[in-house]
């Protein structure tokens, strides 16, 4: 059997969820869209359900998968419905529904609903992706109230730059939100992971932790709260071939690495088809036989090469951690010029093994 695998530590997931609650004192929707950022949405939801206030996913297809697996907790659809014909299913399964555009508001007004739904009314406070314009917000709220089709409304918005702790943009977005909310007394939800960890004064009755649940920091710099996160996913494989090369020999496709001296090289069963970033350069850290070493040359589809020259304990069959508890996904992401979100979401082909459930 191919030795590549992803170990998923559900105890760490619960720890990180509790941290989101503890630092905010708020209710927390565990964001498990995109198959829980590659960690497996059903298993993660099952591990959290006893304590979670609810879950959030990107679309009804993801929400239905959770209900089919027996998850009874509230589930928020972060983009609401994409077509009005999803509304009967939203009612049937008690999904909570973001309304981010006027066409969705029109559709709710026109629909015949068997019972009222819970709406999270999204305001565009400056990210300019989705969300109602501040000038539309009060009237949208009144229309939902008047429609008789809505049981409860939560007011929400989303930050564009909360990971940049020296940017004032999040403060400006909060000011836009507070002005548009004016005297509406509904509950509020503003904070994603970087805002939970980095912006303590931002109001939020409900927080929406995603990345932090999986134990990765959203920040480029060190942060005391991010240091308390526990990585959930560890991706490892094994050395399947060892070779001794003299100086001056190329390694891998395109001869992008040439041995500067005699070297011992290990080939690892892991490649970009597993989600390891193809753009990770020579020098990207790996852990082999418990010791830090480095990637050499180009990443192939199913294999990659690492340096064993200074790791005498390592050899055929040695375990290699590509990212996880020792090689942080954020560190790998930085080397590969991407973000830990994408490292997690790209995981594929590798079987996931769960512990701590
Ligand atoms: C994905 C998402 C989140 C979670 O963001 P993280 O940065 O992963 O914490 C929160 N809110 C909305 C609306 C999202 O789409």
Tab-separated table of N, CA, C and O and ligand atoms in Angstrom, residues 29 31 33 37 56-58 76 78-79 98 122 129-130 156-159 189-196 207-214 218 341, ligand 1:
chain	number	residue	atom	x	y	z
A	29	UNK	N	-19.991	29.393	15.034
A	29	UNK	CA	-20.337	28.476	13.950
A	29	UNK	C	-19.040	27.915	13.400
A	29	UNK	O	-18.201	28.677	12.902
A	31	UNK	N	-16.861	26.633	10.743
A	31	UNK	CA	-16.943	26.707	9.279
A	31	UNK	C	-16.285	25.456	8.695
A	31	UNK	O	-15.074	25.254	8.814
A	33	UNK	N	-16.983	24.339	5.407
A	33	UNK	CA	-17.171	24.311	3.947
A	33	UNK	C	-15.970	23.625	3.295
A	33	UNK	O	-14.938	23.404	3.940
A	37	UNK	N	-12.261	22.233	4.835
A	37	UNK	CA	-10.925	22.640	4.386
A	37	UNK	C	-10.044	21.408	4.183
A	37	UNK	O	-8.877	21.364	4.577
A	56	UNK	N	-21.179	26.053	9.452
A	56	UNK	CA	-21.386	26.883	8.267
A	56	UNK	C	-20.712	26.222	7.079
A	56	UNK	O	-19.596	25.700	7.186
A	57	UNK	N	-21.433	26.227	5.954
A	57	UNK	CA	-20.932	25.634	4.710
A	57	UNK	C	-21.222	26.594	3.562
A	57	UNK	O	-21.927	27.597	3.724
A	58	UNK	N	-20.695	26.267	2.385
A	58	UNK	CA	-20.787	27.202	1.260
A	58	UNK	C	-22.084	27.053	0.474
A	58	UNK	O	-22.501	27.994	-0.204
A	76	UNK	N	-25.533	26.919	8.661
A	76	UNK	CA	-25.704	28.160	7.899
A	76	UNK	C	-25.136	27.988	6.494
A	76	UNK	O	-24.014	27.489	6.326
A	78	UNK	N	-23.477	29.851	3.733
A	78	UNK	CA	-22.762	31.134	3.744
A	78	UNK	C	-23.043	32.004	2.519
A	78	UNK	O	-22.825	33.203	2.551
A	79	UNK	N	-23.504	31.392	1.440
A	79	UNK	CA	-23.911	32.208	0.291
A	79	UNK	C	-25.399	32.091	0.036
A	79	UNK	O	-25.887	32.449	-1.040
A	98	UNK	N	-27.925	32.784	4.454
A	98	UNK	CA	-27.440	34.148	4.211
A	98	UNK	C	-28.230	34.765	3.063
A	98	UNK	O	-28.544	34.092	2.078
A	122	UNK	N	-26.528	39.914	5.024
A	122	UNK	CA	-25.122	40.281	4.854
A	122	UNK	C	-24.974	41.680	4.273
A	122	UNK	O	-25.573	42.012	3.248
A	129	UNK	N	-17.396	42.093	-2.346
A	129	UNK	CA	-17.572	40.798	-2.992
A	129	UNK	C	-19.081	40.553	-2.997
A	129	UNK	O	-19.731	40.890	-3.963
A	130	UNK	N	-19.663	40.030	-1.916
A	130	UNK	CA	-21.124	39.992	-1.831
A	130	UNK	C	-21.566	40.783	-0.595
A	130	UNK	O	-20.761	41.123	0.276
A	156	UNK	N	-24.844	40.372	9.515
A	156	UNK	CA	-23.474	39.893	9.329
A	156	UNK	C	-22.710	40.690	8.284
A	156	UNK	O	-23.288	41.359	7.431
A	157	UNK	N	-21.379	40.628	8.403
A	157	UNK	CA	-20.505	41.147	7.361
A	157	UNK	C	-19.203	40.355	7.410
A	157	UNK	O	-19.034	39.480	8.269
A	158	UNK	N	-18.302	40.644	6.495
A	158	UNK	CA	-17.070	39.846	6.373
A	158	UNK	C	-15.890	40.795	6.126
A	158	UNK	O	-16.015	41.761	5.387
A	159	UNK	N	-14.761	40.462	6.759
A	159	UNK	CA	-13.573	41.318	6.632
A	159	UNK	C	-12.695	40.912	5.460
A	159	UNK	O	-12.497	39.722	5.199
A	189	UNK	N	-22.863	39.139	13.571
A	189	UNK	CA	-21.762	38.197	13.304
A	189	UNK	C	-20.782	38.814	12.315
A	189	UNK	O	-21.112	39.017	11.146
A	190	UNK	N	-19.595	39.135	12.815
A	190	UNK	CA	-18.585	39.761	11.956
A	190	UNK	C	-17.295	38.965	11.841
A	190	UNK	O	-16.603	39.068	10.838
A	191	UNK	N	-16.940	38.186	12.872
A	191	UNK	CA	-15.537	37.761	12.962
A	191	UNK	C	-15.248	36.379	12.377
A	191	UNK	O	-15.814	35.387	12.798
A	192	UNK	N	-14.316	36.355	11.430
A	192	UNK	CA	-13.703	35.130	10.916
A	192	UNK	C	-12.429	34.859	11.733
A	192	UNK	O	-12.137	35.567	12.703
A	193	UNK	N	-11.632	33.852	11.353
A	193	UNK	CA	-10.475	33.481	12.181
A	193	UNK	C	-9.543	34.651	12.505
A	193	UNK	O	-9.213	34.871	13.682
A	194	UNK	N	-9.055	35.396	11.492
A	194	UNK	CA	-8.122	36.476	11.855
A	194	UNK	C	-8.752	37.525	12.761
A	194	UNK	O	-8.062	38.103	13.617
A	195	UNK	N	-10.051	37.757	12.609
A	195	UNK	CA	-10.700	38.750	13.474
A	195	UNK	C	-10.947	38.191	14.874
A	195	UNK	O	-10.908	38.923	15.864
A	196	UNK	N	-11.169	36.887	14.978
A	196	UNK	CA	-11.330	36.255	16.295
A	196	UNK	C	-10.028	36.379	17.082
A	196	UNK	O	-10.010	36.735	18.262
A	207	UNK	N	-19.371	34.125	16.172
A	207	UNK	CA	-18.134	34.172	15.403
A	207	UNK	C	-18.122	32.999	14.412
A	207	UNK	O	-18.858	32.027	14.586
A	208	UNK	N	-17.289	33.126	13.385
A	208	UNK	CA	-17.281	32.130	12.306
A	208	UNK	C	-15.860	31.629	12.053
A	208	UNK	O	-15.235	31.957	11.054
A	209	UNK	N	-15.324	30.820	12.970
A	209	UNK	CA	-13.953	30.326	12.779
A	209	UNK	C	-13.874	29.253	11.695
A	209	UNK	O	-14.634	28.293	11.702
A	210	UNK	N	-12.956	29.454	10.756
A	210	UNK	CA	-12.664	28.436	9.743
A	210	UNK	C	-11.233	27.962	9.924
A	210	UNK	O	-10.949	27.025	10.669
A	211	UNK	N	-10.315	28.669	9.315
A	211	UNK	CA	-8.908	28.238	9.321
A	211	UNK	C	-8.386	27.899	10.710
A	211	UNK	O	-7.665	26.912	10.888
A	212	UNK	N	-8.740	28.707	11.709
A	212	UNK	CA	-8.174	28.462	13.041
A	212	UNK	C	-8.628	27.118	13.620
A	212	UNK	O	-7.926	26.514	14.415
A	213	UNK	N	-9.811	26.642	13.210
A	213	UNK	CA	-10.259	25.330	13.694
A	213	UNK	C	-9.259	24.239	13.340
A	213	UNK	O	-9.122	23.245	14.051
A	214	UNK	N	-8.613	24.442	12.211
A	214	UNK	CA	-7.704	23.412	11.692
A	214	UNK	C	-6.277	23.639	12.193
A	214	UNK	O	-5.357	22.928	11.813
A	218	UNK	N	-3.681	32.516	10.702
A	218	UNK	CA	-3.971	33.342	9.535
A	218	UNK	C	-2.973	34.492	9.366
A	218	UNK	O	-3.060	35.226	8.384
A	341	UNK	N	-4.814	27.895	3.801
A	341	UNK	CA	-6.149	27.515	3.322
A	341	UNK	C	-6.026	26.604	2.091
A	341	UNK	O	-6.693	25.581	1.973
B	1	LIG	C1	-15.002	30.930	4.823
B	1	LIG	C2	-15.713	31.943	5.622
B	1	LIG	C3	-15.398	32.129	6.973
B	1	LIG	C4	-14.232	31.450	7.669
B	1	LIG	O1	-13.079	32.192	7.387
B	1	LIG	P1	-11.681	31.808	8.061
B	1	LIG	O2	-10.762	32.888	7.616
B	1	LIG	O3	-11.293	30.485	7.509
B	1	LIG	O4	-11.907	31.782	9.515
B	1	LIG	C5	-16.176	33.011	7.707
B	1	LIG	N1	-17.197	33.698	7.129
B	1	LIG	C6	-17.496	33.565	5.817
B	1	LIG	C7	-18.604	34.364	5.246
B	1	LIG	C8	-16.754	32.698	5.021
B	1	LIG	O5	-17.063	32.573	3.723
